[in-house]
Structures are given as C-alpha cells and as structure tokens.
Amino acid sequence: MKVPVIIILLTLFQAAVFAQNDEKGFVSLFDGKSTKGWTLVRGHGSGYIIKDGILVCPLDGGGNLLTDREYSNFIFRFEFRTEPGGNNGVGIRMPREGDAAYVGMEIQILDDGHEKYKGKIKSEQHHGSVYDVIPARTGFLKPAGEWNTEEIMADGSRIRVTLNGVIILDADLRTVREDAVLKKHPGLKRSSGHIGFLGHGSLVEFRNIRIREL
C-alpha cells in the first residue's frame, strides 16, 4: 500500500517541531572554536584540543575541563565517541579541586564492552553509572568510533542518565544510605557545583554540548 505524500510530509513536519520543542531553553556550552566558558584543572599533556569543531581529549592529554559557572539542577546534553576501550567521565556538582568521583559525582563514560574490562570492573563502574555508587543498565552504547547521544539530568536528589534515547539510570540519591559509601563519597550531598569532562588519558571526543537549567 502506498502512503500518500502529504502524510509523509506531515509526519516529517511533526517530528521537526517535536525536536525543536525538545531543545527549547537549552544553551550551548561549546562554540566549536574555543574553550571559552571552561577552565582546565589538573591538566596534563596537551589537555583538551579542538579539531573540526569537536572537543577532543587526546591520548597525550586530559585532566578536568570544568565549566566556569556552577550549576545545581539541570539537563546536560552532549554527543560523544570513544576509541576502543576509551575512558572519560562527566563530573557534576563538583568543586574546582579534588577527585570528582568523590567530592562531587562522576557519571562514567567508558567503552565498557571492550575486552580489557571484561571481568575487571564492578557493575557501578560501567558506562552511565554514578561512579562507584549506582550502576547503570548496560548494552546501549554504540560501537567505538560511532557517535552516541547522552543526557544527564540532575534535579534535587534525582539523577537520570539517558543514552541514545534509552534511560539507563534513574536514581534517587536519598536511597544511598550505607555509611561507608556516604563517607567515601561526600559529594553525593552537594547541591551545586561545576560540570566537567574528566580525561583519563584515552581518546574521547565531544560535540553539541548544551544545558538547560531547571
């Protein structure tokens, strides 16, 4: 059965309107030309570089690239791709100094299906997890070298991570009650802080970085 052209055009128009509305209120955090609005902390090697409008953490670089501003409640969206076995992270509500995974929170970026990680990482160290605290669902990463879309929402005690359109983590930090975990991760109680990319010496690239405050 042939589908009338008018129905196809209407469907495409509705999809475009939905996509436009879905981006309403978002502000770009990366102009594709510079790291204006960001500061490199504890950097090493070449830090982060910009190539063809893409923010690159190269093999010989890394460190914490932090927003100059602090954010409390927000939706943070970006695209990323990694080399095979690539490792990075997104720090949220973190102070300028210290290890984001503990003094703030780190949302893991990891090509966790790579052979070198099999049987060597805990469930809460897989991609999208609140590092070392809350595990994310697995199996939704695209193959290394392909672009992924990710959204991190922080709203009060609720943290939600959406990868390629699939919610892989939706947690309430108030459910974390183990004394040992809370002592090790005081950043779980922070209500605001910087957002940052946390380079660990492997090739990971980012683009289309934007935020909407809640």
Coordinates of C-alpha atoms in Angstrom, one line a residue:
M1 CA 0.0 0.0 0.0
K2 CA 1.4 3.4 -1.0
V3 CA 1.5 6.1 1.7
P4 CA 0.2 9.5 0.4
V5 CA 3.0 12.1 0.1
I6 CA 1.0 14.5 2.3
I7 CA 1.0 12.1 5.2
I8 CA 4.8 11.6 4.9
L9 CA 5.4 15.4 4.8
L10 CA 3.1 15.9 7.8
T11 CA 4.9 13.2 9.8
L12 CA 8.3 14.8 9.0
F13 CA 7.0 18.2 9.9
Q14 CA 5.6 17.0 13.3
A15 CA 9.0 15.3 14.0
A16 CA 10.8 18.5 13.3
V17 CA 8.5 20.5 15.5
F18 CA 8.9 18.0 18.3
A19 CA 12.7 18.1 18.0
Q20 CA 12.7 21.9 18.1
N21 CA 10.4 22.0 21.2
D22 CA 12.6 19.3 22.9
E23 CA 15.6 21.7 22.6
K24 CA 13.7 24.7 23.9
G25 CA 15.5 26.5 26.7
F26 CA 18.9 24.8 26.0
V27 CA 22.0 27.0 25.9
S28 CA 25.2 25.9 24.0
L29 CA 28.3 25.5 26.2
F30 CA 30.7 24.9 23.4
D31 CA 31.1 27.1 20.3
G32 CA 33.3 24.7 18.4
K33 CA 36.1 27.1 18.2
S34 CA 37.4 27.6 21.7
T35 CA 37.0 26.5 25.3
K36 CA 35.5 29.9 26.3
G37 CA 33.5 29.3 29.5
W38 CA 35.6 26.3 30.6
T39 CA 38.8 26.0 32.7
L40 CA 41.3 23.2 32.6
V41 CA 42.2 22.0 36.1
R42 CA 44.8 19.3 36.9
G43 CA 45.5 19.1 33.2
H44 CA 48.3 17.1 31.7
G45 CA 50.0 16.9 28.3
S46 CA 48.0 18.8 25.7
G47 CA 44.9 18.9 27.8
Y48 CA 41.9 19.2 25.5
I49 CA 42.1 20.4 21.9
I50 CA 39.6 21.5 19.3
K51 CA 39.6 19.8 15.9
D52 CA 37.0 20.4 13.2
G53 CA 34.5 21.8 15.7
I54 CA 34.9 18.9 18.1
L55 CA 36.3 19.0 21.6
V56 CA 38.9 16.3 21.8
C57 CA 40.6 14.7 24.8
P58 CA 43.7 13.2 23.1
L59 CA 45.8 10.3 24.1
D60 CA 48.5 12.6 25.4
G61 CA 46.1 15.0 27.2
G62 CA 43.4 15.0 29.7
G63 CA 42.6 16.5 33.1
N64 CA 39.4 18.1 34.3
L65 CA 37.8 20.6 31.9
L66 CA 35.3 22.4 34.1
T67 CA 32.6 24.9 33.4
D68 CA 33.4 28.3 34.8
R69 CA 29.9 28.5 36.2
E70 CA 28.4 26.3 38.8
Y71 CA 25.0 24.5 38.3
S72 CA 22.5 23.0 40.6
N73 CA 19.5 21.5 38.8
F74 CA 19.8 21.0 35.1
I75 CA 19.6 18.8 32.0
F76 CA 23.0 18.4 30.3
R77 CA 23.2 17.1 26.8
F78 CA 26.1 16.2 24.6
E79 CA 27.4 13.7 21.9
F80 CA 30.5 11.7 22.4
R81 CA 32.5 8.9 20.8
T82 CA 35.5 7.0 22.1
E83 CA 38.4 4.9 20.8
P84 CA 38.2 1.2 21.6
G85 CA 38.4 0.9 25.4
G86 CA 38.0 4.7 25.8
N87 CA 37.6 6.1 29.3
N88 CA 36.4 9.6 30.4
G89 CA 33.7 10.9 32.7
V90 CA 31.3 13.8 33.4
G91 CA 31.7 15.4 36.7
I92 CA 28.6 17.1 38.1
R93 CA 28.1 19.3 41.2
M94 CA 31.8 19.1 41.8
P95 CA 34.1 21.7 43.4
R96 CA 37.1 23.0 41.4
E97 CA 39.6 20.8 43.2
G98 CA 39.6 17.2 44.1
D99 CA 38.5 13.9 42.5
A100 CA 35.1 14.5 41.1
A101 CA 34.0 10.9 41.7
Y102 CA 34.2 11.5 45.4
V103 CA 34.0 15.3 46.1
G104 CA 31.2 15.6 43.5
M105 CA 29.8 12.9 41.3
E106 CA 31.2 11.3 38.2
I107 CA 28.9 9.9 35.5
Q108 CA 31.1 7.3 33.9
I109 CA 32.0 7.4 30.2
L110 CA 33.5 4.1 29.2
D111 CA 33.6 1.7 26.3
D112 CA 32.8 -0.9 28.8
G113 CA 32.3 -3.8 26.3
H114 CA 36.0 -3.7 25.4
E115 CA 37.9 -6.9 26.1
K116 CA 40.2 -5.2 28.6
Y117 CA 37.3 -4.5 31.0
K118 CA 35.7 -7.9 31.0
G119 CA 35.5 -9.3 34.5
K120 CA 37.6 -6.4 35.8
I121 CA 35.1 -3.7 36.6
K122 CA 32.2 -3.6 39.1
S123 CA 28.6 -3.0 38.0
E124 CA 28.8 0.6 39.2
Q125 CA 31.8 1.3 37.0
H126 CA 30.0 0.6 33.7
H127 CA 29.1 3.4 31.4
G128 CA 26.5 5.8 32.7
S129 CA 26.9 4.7 36.3
V130 CA 27.3 7.2 39.2
Y131 CA 30.8 6.0 39.5
D132 CA 31.4 3.5 42.4
V133 CA 27.9 4.2 43.8
I134 CA 24.9 3.4 41.5
P135 CA 25.1 1.0 38.5
A136 CA 23.5 1.8 35.1
R137 CA 21.9 -0.5 32.6
T138 CA 24.3 -1.8 30.0
G139 CA 24.1 -2.7 26.4
F140 CA 23.1 0.6 24.8
L141 CA 26.4 2.0 23.8
K142 CA 27.2 2.2 20.1
P143 CA 30.4 0.6 18.8
A144 CA 33.6 2.5 19.5
G145 CA 34.2 5.2 16.8
E146 CA 30.4 5.9 16.5
W147 CA 28.7 9.0 18.0
N148 CA 26.4 8.5 21.0
T149 CA 23.9 10.9 22.4
E150 CA 23.7 11.4 26.1
E151 CA 21.5 13.4 28.6
I152 CA 22.2 13.8 32.3
M153 CA 19.5 15.2 34.4
A154 CA 20.2 16.4 38.0
D155 CA 17.1 17.6 39.8
G156 CA 17.4 17.7 43.5
S157 CA 18.3 14.2 44.7
R158 CA 17.2 12.6 41.4
I159 CA 19.8 11.7 38.8
R160 CA 18.8 10.3 35.4
V161 CA 21.0 9.3 32.5
T162 CA 19.7 8.7 29.0
L163 CA 21.9 7.1 26.4
N164 CA 20.9 7.0 22.8
G165 CA 17.3 7.6 23.8
V166 CA 17.2 4.9 26.5
I167 CA 17.1 5.7 30.2
I168 CA 20.0 3.7 31.7
L169 CA 19.9 5.2 35.2
D170 CA 17.2 6.8 37.2
A171 CA 18.0 7.0 40.8
D172 CA 17.2 8.9 44.0
L173 CA 20.4 9.7 45.9
R174 CA 18.4 9.6 49.1
T175 CA 18.3 5.8 48.8
V176 CA 22.1 5.7 49.2
R177 CA 22.3 5.1 53.0
E178 CA 25.4 2.9 53.5
D179 CA 27.7 4.8 55.9
A180 CA 30.8 3.5 54.2
V181 CA 29.6 4.8 50.8
L182 CA 28.5 8.2 52.1
K183 CA 31.8 8.6 53.9
K184 CA 33.8 7.8 50.8
H185 CA 31.5 10.0 48.6
P186 CA 30.7 13.2 50.4
G187 CA 29.9 14.8 47.1
L188 CA 26.6 12.9 46.9
K189 CA 25.3 15.5 49.3
R190 CA 26.3 18.5 47.3
S191 CA 23.5 20.5 45.7
S192 CA 25.5 22.5 43.2
G193 CA 28.9 22.7 41.5
H194 CA 30.8 22.7 38.3
I195 CA 30.2 20.3 35.3
G196 CA 33.3 18.9 33.8
F197 CA 34.8 16.4 31.4
L198 CA 37.3 14.1 33.2
G199 CA 40.0 12.9 30.9
H200 CA 41.9 9.8 31.8
G201 CA 44.5 9.5 29.0
S202 CA 42.4 8.0 26.3
L203 CA 40.9 9.4 23.1
V204 CA 37.3 10.6 23.7
E205 CA 35.6 13.3 21.6
F206 CA 32.6 15.6 22.4
R207 CA 30.3 17.9 20.4
N208 CA 26.9 19.6 20.6
I209 CA 27.3 20.3 24.3
R210 CA 24.4 22.2 25.8
I211 CA 22.4 22.7 29.0
R212 CA 19.1 23.8 30.3
E213 CA 18.7 24.8 34.0
L214 CA 15.7 23.6 35.9

